[in-house]
PDB file of C-alpha atoms in Angstrom:
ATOM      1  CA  UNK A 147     -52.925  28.884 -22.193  1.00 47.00           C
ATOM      2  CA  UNK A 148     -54.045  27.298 -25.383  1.00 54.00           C
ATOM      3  CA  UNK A 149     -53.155  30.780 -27.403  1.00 53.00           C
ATOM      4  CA  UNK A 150     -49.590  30.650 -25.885  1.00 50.00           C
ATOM      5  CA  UNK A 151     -49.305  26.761 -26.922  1.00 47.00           C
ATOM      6  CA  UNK A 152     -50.635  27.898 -30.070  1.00 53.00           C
ATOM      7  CA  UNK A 153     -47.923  30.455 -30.466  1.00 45.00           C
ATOM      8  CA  UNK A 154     -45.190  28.731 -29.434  1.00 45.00           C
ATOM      9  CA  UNK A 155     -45.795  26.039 -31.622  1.00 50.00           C
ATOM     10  CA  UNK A 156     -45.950  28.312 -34.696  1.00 50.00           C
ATOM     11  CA  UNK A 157     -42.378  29.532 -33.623  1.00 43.00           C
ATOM     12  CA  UNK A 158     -41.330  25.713 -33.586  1.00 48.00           C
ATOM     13  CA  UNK A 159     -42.686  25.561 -36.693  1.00 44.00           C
ATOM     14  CA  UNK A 160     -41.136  28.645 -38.312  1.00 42.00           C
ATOM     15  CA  UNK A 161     -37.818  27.580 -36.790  1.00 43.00           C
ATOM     16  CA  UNK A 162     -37.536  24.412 -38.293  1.00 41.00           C
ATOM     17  CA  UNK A 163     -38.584  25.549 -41.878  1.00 36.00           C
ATOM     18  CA  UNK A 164     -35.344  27.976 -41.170  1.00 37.00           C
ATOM     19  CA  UNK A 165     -33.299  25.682 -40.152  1.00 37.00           C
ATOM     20  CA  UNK A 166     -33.857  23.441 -43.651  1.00 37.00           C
ATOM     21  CA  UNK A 167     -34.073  25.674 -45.792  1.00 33.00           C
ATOM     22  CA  UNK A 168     -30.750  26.717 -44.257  1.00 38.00           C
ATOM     23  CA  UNK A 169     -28.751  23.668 -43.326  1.00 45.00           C
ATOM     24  CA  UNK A 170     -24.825  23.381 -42.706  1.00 64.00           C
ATOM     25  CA  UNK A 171     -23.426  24.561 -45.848  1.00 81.00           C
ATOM     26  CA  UNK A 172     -20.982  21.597 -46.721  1.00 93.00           C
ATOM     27  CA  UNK A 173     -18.931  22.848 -50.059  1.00 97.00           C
ATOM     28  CA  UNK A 174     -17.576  19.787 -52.530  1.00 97.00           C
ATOM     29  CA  UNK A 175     -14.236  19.262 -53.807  1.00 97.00           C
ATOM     30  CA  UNK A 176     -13.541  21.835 -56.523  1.00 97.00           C
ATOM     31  CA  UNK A 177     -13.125  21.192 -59.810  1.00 97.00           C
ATOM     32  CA  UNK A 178     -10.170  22.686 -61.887  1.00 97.00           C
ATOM     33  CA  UNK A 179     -10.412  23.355 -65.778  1.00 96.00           C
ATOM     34  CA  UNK A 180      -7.251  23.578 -68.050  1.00 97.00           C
ATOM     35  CA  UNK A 181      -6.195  27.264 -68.223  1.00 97.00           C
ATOM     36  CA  UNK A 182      -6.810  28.264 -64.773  1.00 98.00           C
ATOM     37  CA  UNK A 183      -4.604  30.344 -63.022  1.00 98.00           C
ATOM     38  CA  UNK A 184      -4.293  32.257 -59.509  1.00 98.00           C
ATOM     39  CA  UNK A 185      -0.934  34.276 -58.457  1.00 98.00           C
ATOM     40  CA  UNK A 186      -0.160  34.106 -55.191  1.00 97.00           C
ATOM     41  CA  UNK A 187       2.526  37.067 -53.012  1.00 96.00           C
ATOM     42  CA  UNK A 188       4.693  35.046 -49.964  1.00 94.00           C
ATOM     43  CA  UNK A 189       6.924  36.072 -47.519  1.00 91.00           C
ATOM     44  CA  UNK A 190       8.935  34.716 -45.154  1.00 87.00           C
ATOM     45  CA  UNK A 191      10.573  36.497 -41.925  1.00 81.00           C
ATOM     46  CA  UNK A 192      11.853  35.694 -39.056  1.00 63.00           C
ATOM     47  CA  UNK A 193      13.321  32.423 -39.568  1.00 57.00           C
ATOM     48  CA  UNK A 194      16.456  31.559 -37.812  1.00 52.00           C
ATOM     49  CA  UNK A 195      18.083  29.778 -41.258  1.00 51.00           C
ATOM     50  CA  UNK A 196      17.880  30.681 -44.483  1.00 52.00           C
ATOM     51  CA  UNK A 197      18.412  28.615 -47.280  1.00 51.00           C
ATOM     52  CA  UNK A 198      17.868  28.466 -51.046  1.00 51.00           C
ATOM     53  CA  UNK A 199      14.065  26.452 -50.069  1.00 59.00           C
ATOM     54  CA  UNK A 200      12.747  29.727 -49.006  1.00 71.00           C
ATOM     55  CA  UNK A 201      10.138  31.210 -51.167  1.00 81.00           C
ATOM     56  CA  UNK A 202       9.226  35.035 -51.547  1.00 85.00           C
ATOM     57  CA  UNK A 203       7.688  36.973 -54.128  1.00 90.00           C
ATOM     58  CA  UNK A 204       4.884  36.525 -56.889  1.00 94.00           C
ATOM     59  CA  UNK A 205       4.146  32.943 -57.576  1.00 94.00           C
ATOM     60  CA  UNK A 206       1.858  31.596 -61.135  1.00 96.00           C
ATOM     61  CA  UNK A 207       0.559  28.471 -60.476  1.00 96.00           C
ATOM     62  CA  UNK A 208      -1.194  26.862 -63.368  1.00 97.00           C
ATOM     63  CA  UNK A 209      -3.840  24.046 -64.126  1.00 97.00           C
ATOM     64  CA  UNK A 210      -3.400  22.115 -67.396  1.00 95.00           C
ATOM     65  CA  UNK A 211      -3.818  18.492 -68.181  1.00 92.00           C
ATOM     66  CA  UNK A 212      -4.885  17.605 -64.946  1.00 92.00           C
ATOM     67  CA  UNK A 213      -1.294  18.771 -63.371  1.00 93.00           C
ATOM     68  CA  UNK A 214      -0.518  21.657 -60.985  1.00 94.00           C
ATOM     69  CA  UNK A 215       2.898  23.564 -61.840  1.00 93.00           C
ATOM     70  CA  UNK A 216       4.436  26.684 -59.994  1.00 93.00           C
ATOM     71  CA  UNK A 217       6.566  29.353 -61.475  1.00 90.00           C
ATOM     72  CA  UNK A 218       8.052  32.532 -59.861  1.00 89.00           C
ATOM     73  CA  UNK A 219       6.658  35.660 -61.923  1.00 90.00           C
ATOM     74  CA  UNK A 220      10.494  37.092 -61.985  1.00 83.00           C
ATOM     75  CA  UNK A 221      13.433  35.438 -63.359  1.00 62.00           C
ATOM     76  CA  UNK A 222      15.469  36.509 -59.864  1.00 52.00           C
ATOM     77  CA  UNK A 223      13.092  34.604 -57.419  1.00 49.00           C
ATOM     78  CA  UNK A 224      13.041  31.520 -59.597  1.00 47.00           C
ATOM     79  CA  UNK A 225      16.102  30.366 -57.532  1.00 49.00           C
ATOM     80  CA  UNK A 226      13.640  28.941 -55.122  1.00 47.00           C
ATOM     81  CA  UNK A 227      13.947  24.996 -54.327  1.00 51.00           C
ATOM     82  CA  UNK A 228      12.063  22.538 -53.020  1.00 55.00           C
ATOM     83  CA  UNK A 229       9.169  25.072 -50.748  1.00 72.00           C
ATOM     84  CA  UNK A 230       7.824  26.509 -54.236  1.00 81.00           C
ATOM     85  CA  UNK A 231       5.816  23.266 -53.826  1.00 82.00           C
ATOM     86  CA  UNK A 232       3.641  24.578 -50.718  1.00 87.00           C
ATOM     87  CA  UNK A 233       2.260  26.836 -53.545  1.00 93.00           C
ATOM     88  CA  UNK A 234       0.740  23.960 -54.830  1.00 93.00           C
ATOM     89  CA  UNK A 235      -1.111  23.725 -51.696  1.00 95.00           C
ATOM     90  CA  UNK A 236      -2.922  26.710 -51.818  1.00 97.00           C
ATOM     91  CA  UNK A 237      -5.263  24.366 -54.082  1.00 97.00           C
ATOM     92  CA  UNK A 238      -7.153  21.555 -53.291  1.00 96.00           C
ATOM     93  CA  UNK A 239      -4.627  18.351 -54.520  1.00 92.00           C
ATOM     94  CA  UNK A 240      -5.894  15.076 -53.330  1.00 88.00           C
ATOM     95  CA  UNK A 241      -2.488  13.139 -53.516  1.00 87.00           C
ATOM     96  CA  UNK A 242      -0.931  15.837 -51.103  1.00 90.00           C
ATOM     97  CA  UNK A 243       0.604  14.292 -48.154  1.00 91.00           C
ATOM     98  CA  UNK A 244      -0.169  17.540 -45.890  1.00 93.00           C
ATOM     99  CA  UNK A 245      -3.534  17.641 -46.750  1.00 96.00           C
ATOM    100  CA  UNK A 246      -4.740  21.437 -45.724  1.00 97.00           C
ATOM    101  CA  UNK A 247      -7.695  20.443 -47.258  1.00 98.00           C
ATOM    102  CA  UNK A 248     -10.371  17.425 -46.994  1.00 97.00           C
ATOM    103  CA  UNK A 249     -13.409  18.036 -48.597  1.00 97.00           C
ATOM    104  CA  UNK A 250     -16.449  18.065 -48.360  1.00 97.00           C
ATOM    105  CA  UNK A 251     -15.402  21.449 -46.030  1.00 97.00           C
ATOM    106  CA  UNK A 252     -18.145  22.507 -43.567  1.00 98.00           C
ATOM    107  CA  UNK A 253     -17.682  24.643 -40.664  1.00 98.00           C
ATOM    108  CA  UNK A 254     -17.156  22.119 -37.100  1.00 97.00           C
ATOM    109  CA  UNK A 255     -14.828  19.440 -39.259  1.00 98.00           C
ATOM    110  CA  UNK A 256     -11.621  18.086 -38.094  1.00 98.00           C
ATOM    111  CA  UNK A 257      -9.123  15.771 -39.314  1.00 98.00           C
ATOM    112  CA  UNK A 258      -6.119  14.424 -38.360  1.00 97.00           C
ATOM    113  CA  UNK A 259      -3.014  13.077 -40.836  1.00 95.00           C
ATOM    114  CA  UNK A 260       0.472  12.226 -40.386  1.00 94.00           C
ATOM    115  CA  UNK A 261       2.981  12.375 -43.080  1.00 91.00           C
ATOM    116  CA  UNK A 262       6.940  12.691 -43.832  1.00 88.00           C
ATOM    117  CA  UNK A 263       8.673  15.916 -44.424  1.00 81.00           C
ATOM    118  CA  UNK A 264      12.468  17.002 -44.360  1.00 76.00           C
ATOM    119  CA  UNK A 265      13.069  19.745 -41.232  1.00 69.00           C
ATOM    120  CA  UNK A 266      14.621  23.033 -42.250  1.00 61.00           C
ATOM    121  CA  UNK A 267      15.950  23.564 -39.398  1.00 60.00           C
ATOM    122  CA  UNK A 268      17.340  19.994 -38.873  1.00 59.00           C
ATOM    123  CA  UNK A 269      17.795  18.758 -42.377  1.00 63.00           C
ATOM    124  CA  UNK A 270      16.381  15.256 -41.460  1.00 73.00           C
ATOM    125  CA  UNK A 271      13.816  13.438 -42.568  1.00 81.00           C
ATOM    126  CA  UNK A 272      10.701  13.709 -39.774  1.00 82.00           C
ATOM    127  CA  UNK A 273       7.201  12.412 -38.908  1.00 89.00           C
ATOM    128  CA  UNK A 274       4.560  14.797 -38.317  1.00 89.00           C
ATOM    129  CA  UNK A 275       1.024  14.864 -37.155  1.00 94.00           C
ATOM    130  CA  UNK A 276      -1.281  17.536 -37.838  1.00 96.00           C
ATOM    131  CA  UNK A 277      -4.576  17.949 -36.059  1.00 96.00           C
ATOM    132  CA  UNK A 278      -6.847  20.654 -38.190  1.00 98.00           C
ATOM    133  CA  UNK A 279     -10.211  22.415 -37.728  1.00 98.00           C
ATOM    134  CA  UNK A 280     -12.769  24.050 -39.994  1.00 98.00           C
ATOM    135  CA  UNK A 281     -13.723  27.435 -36.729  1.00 98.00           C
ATOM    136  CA  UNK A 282     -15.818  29.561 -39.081  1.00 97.00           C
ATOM    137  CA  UNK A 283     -16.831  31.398 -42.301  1.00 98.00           C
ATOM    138  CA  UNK A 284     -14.986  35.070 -42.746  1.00 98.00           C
ATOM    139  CA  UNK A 285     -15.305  37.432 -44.888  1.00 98.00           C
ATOM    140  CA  UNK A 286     -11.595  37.627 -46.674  1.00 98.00           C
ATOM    141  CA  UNK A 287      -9.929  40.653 -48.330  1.00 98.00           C
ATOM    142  CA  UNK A 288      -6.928  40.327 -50.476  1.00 98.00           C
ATOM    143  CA  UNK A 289      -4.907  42.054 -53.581  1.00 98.00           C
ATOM    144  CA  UNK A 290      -7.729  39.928 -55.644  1.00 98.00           C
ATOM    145  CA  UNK A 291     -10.599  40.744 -54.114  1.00 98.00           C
ATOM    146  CA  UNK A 292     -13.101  40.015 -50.916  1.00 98.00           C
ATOM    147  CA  UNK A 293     -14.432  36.629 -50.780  1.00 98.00           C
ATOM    148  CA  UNK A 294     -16.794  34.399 -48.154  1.00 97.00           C
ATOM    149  CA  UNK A 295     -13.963  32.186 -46.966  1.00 98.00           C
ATOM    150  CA  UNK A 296     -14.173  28.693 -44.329  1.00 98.00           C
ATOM    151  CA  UNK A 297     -11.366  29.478 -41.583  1.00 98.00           C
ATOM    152  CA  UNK A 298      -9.584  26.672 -40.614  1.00 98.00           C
ATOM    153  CA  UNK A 299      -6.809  26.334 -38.144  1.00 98.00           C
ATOM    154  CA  UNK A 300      -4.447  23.829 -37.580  1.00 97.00           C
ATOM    155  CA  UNK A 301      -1.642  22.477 -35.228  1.00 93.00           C
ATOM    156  CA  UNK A 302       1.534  20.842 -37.091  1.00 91.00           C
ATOM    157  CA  UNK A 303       4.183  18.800 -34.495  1.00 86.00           C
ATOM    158  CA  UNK A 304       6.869  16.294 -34.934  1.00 80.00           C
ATOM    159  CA  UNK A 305       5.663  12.831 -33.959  1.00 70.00           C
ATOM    160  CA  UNK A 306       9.047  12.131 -33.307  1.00 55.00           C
ATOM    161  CA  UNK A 307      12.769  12.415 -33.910  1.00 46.00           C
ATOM    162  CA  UNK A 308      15.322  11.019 -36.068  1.00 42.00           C
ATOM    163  CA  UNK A 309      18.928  11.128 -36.485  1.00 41.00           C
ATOM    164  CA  UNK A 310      20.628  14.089 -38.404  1.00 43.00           C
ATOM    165  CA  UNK A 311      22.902  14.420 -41.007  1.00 41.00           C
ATOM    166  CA  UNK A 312      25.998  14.811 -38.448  1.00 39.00           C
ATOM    167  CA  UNK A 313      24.707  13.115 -35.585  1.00 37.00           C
ATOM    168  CA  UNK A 314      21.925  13.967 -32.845  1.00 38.00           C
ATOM    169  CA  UNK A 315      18.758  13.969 -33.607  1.00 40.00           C
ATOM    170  CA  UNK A 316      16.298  16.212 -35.807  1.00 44.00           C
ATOM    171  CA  UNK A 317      13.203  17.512 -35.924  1.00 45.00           C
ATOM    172  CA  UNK A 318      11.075  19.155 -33.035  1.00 61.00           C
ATOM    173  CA  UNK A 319       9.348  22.115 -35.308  1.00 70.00           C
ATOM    174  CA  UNK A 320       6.355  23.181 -33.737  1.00 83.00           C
ATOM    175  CA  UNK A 321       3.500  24.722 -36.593  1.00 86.00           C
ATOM    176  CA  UNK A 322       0.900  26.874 -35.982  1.00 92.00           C
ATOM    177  CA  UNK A 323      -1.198  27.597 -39.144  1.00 96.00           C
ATOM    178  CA  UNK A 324      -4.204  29.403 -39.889  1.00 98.00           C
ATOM    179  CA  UNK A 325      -5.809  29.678 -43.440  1.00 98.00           C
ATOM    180  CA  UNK A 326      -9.068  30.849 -45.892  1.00 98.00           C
ATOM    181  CA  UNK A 327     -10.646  28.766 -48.113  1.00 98.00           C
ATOM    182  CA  UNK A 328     -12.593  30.475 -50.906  1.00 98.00           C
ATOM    183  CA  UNK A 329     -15.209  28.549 -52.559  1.00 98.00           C
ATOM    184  CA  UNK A 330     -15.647  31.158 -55.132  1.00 97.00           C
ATOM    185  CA  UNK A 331     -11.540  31.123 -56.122  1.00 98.00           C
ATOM    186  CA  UNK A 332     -11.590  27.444 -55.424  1.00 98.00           C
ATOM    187  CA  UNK A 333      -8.612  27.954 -53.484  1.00 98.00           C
ATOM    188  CA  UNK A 334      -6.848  28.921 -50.421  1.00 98.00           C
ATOM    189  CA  UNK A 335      -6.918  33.198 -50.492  1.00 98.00           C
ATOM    190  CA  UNK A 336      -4.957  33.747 -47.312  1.00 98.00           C
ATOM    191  CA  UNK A 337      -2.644  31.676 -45.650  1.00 98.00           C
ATOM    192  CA  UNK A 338      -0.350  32.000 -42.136  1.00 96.00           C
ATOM    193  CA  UNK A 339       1.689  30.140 -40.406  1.00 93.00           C
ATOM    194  CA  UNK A 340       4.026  30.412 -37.579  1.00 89.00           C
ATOM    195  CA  UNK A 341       6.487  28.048 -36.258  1.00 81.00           C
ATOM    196  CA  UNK A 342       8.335  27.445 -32.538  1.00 75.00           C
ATOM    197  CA  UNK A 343      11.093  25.060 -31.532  1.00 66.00           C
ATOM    198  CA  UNK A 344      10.212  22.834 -28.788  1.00 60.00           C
ATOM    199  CA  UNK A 345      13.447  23.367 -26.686  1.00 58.00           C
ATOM    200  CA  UNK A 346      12.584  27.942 -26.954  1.00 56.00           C
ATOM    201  CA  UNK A 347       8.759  27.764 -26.131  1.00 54.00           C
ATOM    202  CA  UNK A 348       7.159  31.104 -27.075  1.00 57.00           C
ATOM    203  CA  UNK A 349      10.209  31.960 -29.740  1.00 63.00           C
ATOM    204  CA  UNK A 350       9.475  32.330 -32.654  1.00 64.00           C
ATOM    205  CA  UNK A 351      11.788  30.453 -35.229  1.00 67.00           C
ATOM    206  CA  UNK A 352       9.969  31.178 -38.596  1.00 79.00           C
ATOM    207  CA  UNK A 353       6.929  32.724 -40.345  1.00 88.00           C
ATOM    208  CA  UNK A 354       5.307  32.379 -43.938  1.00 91.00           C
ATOM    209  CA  UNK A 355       2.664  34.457 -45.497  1.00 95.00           C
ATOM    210  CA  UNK A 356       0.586  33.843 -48.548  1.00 97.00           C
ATOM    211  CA  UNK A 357      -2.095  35.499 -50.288  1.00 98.00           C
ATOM    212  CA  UNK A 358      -4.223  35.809 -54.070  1.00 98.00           C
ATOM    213  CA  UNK A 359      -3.496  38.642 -55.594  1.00 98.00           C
ATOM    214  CA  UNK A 360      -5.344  37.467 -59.212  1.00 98.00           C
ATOM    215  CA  UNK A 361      -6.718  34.347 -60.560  1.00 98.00           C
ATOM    216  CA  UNK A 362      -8.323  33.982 -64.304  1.00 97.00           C
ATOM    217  CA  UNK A 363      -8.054  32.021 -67.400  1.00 97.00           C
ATOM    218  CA  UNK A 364      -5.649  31.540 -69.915  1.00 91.00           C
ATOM    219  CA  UNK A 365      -8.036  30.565 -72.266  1.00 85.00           C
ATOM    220  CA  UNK A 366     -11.521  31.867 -73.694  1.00 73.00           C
ATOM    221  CA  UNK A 367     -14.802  30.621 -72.227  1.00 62.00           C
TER     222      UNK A 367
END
């Protein structure tokens, strides 16, 4: 009896010295230095109205003096509008009303957030919830390379409606989104989201995909 004890005590033991010398990894907010690039491929498919906001193609976007600016790589998809800005998102930007990232990251987070956005299906100013969840580490391949990534999933929905340009009301978008965060590219490496109208459950109205293809410096070490 007292060898068992003994034994199981020693695996008590063992287990705890594994457990802290390997705790929840928690990863900081990153920190950007001027020069820094990544280029990022989207896509869009799928969605029911197309308008000049829709972005597809090879994106730059670029860190210098503490700002974030996105460029398309080819003078014929620079036409794109106002959605070149969810580029910016693919880093971590802590004045961002959406907020697909809240840092310090560790897998089991959530947080919730509520912001304003104009419906592209509606064209009407809307409120929005979100409700987002750090599921799990991956392993993450892309044009730029593979990379340990936190998974983290997230459900976007209008809070409520408002009225439209001619009348009615707007909104209703329903966003599913699932995305890789990268420690190592201090950025998002993957990104997908899908989106539904209330009123045509299970249709799908809209998709966007975005991934790293490269990411570097623009200026020597």
């Amino acid at each position: 009896m007292n060898k068992t004890l003994s034994f199981l005590s020693s695996v008590g033991i063992l287990l705890l010295v594994a457990f802290n010398l390997y705790p929840q990894e928690q990863v900081p907010a990153p920190v950007y230095k001027d020069g820094e690039f990544w280029h990022f491929r989207a896509a869009e498919k799928d969605f029911l109205i197309q308008t000049t906001r829709a972005i597809g193609g090879d994106y730059e976007v670029f860190y210098s003096g503490g700002k974030v600016e996105v460029k398309a790589l080819k003078e014929e998809e620079a036409k794109t509008r106002e959605d070149i800005g969810h580029l910016r998102r693919m880093l971590n930007l802590p004045d961002d009303k959406w907020q697909l990232l809240q840092f310090p990251l560790a897998v089991g987070k959530k947080w919730s957030t509520s912001f304003q956005v104009t419906s592209r299906l509606r064209g009407a100013l809307v409120n929005r919830n979100a409700e987002t969840s750090v599921t799990g580490m991956e392993q993450i391949t892309t044009p730029a390379g593979t990379f340990r990534a936190f998974k983290i999933e997230r459900r976007d929905y209008t809070a409520g409606r408002t009225a439209g340009p001619r009348g009615g009301t707007a909104g209703g978008e329903i966003f599913s989104l699932t995305y890789y965060y990268s420690p190592d590219t201090r950025a998002i490496v993957k990104y997908y989201d899908e989106r539904q109208e209330p009123d045509r459950i299970g249709t799908t109205i809209g998709k966007r995909e975005i991934e790293l293809i490269k990411f570097g410096s623009k200026l020597p070490n």
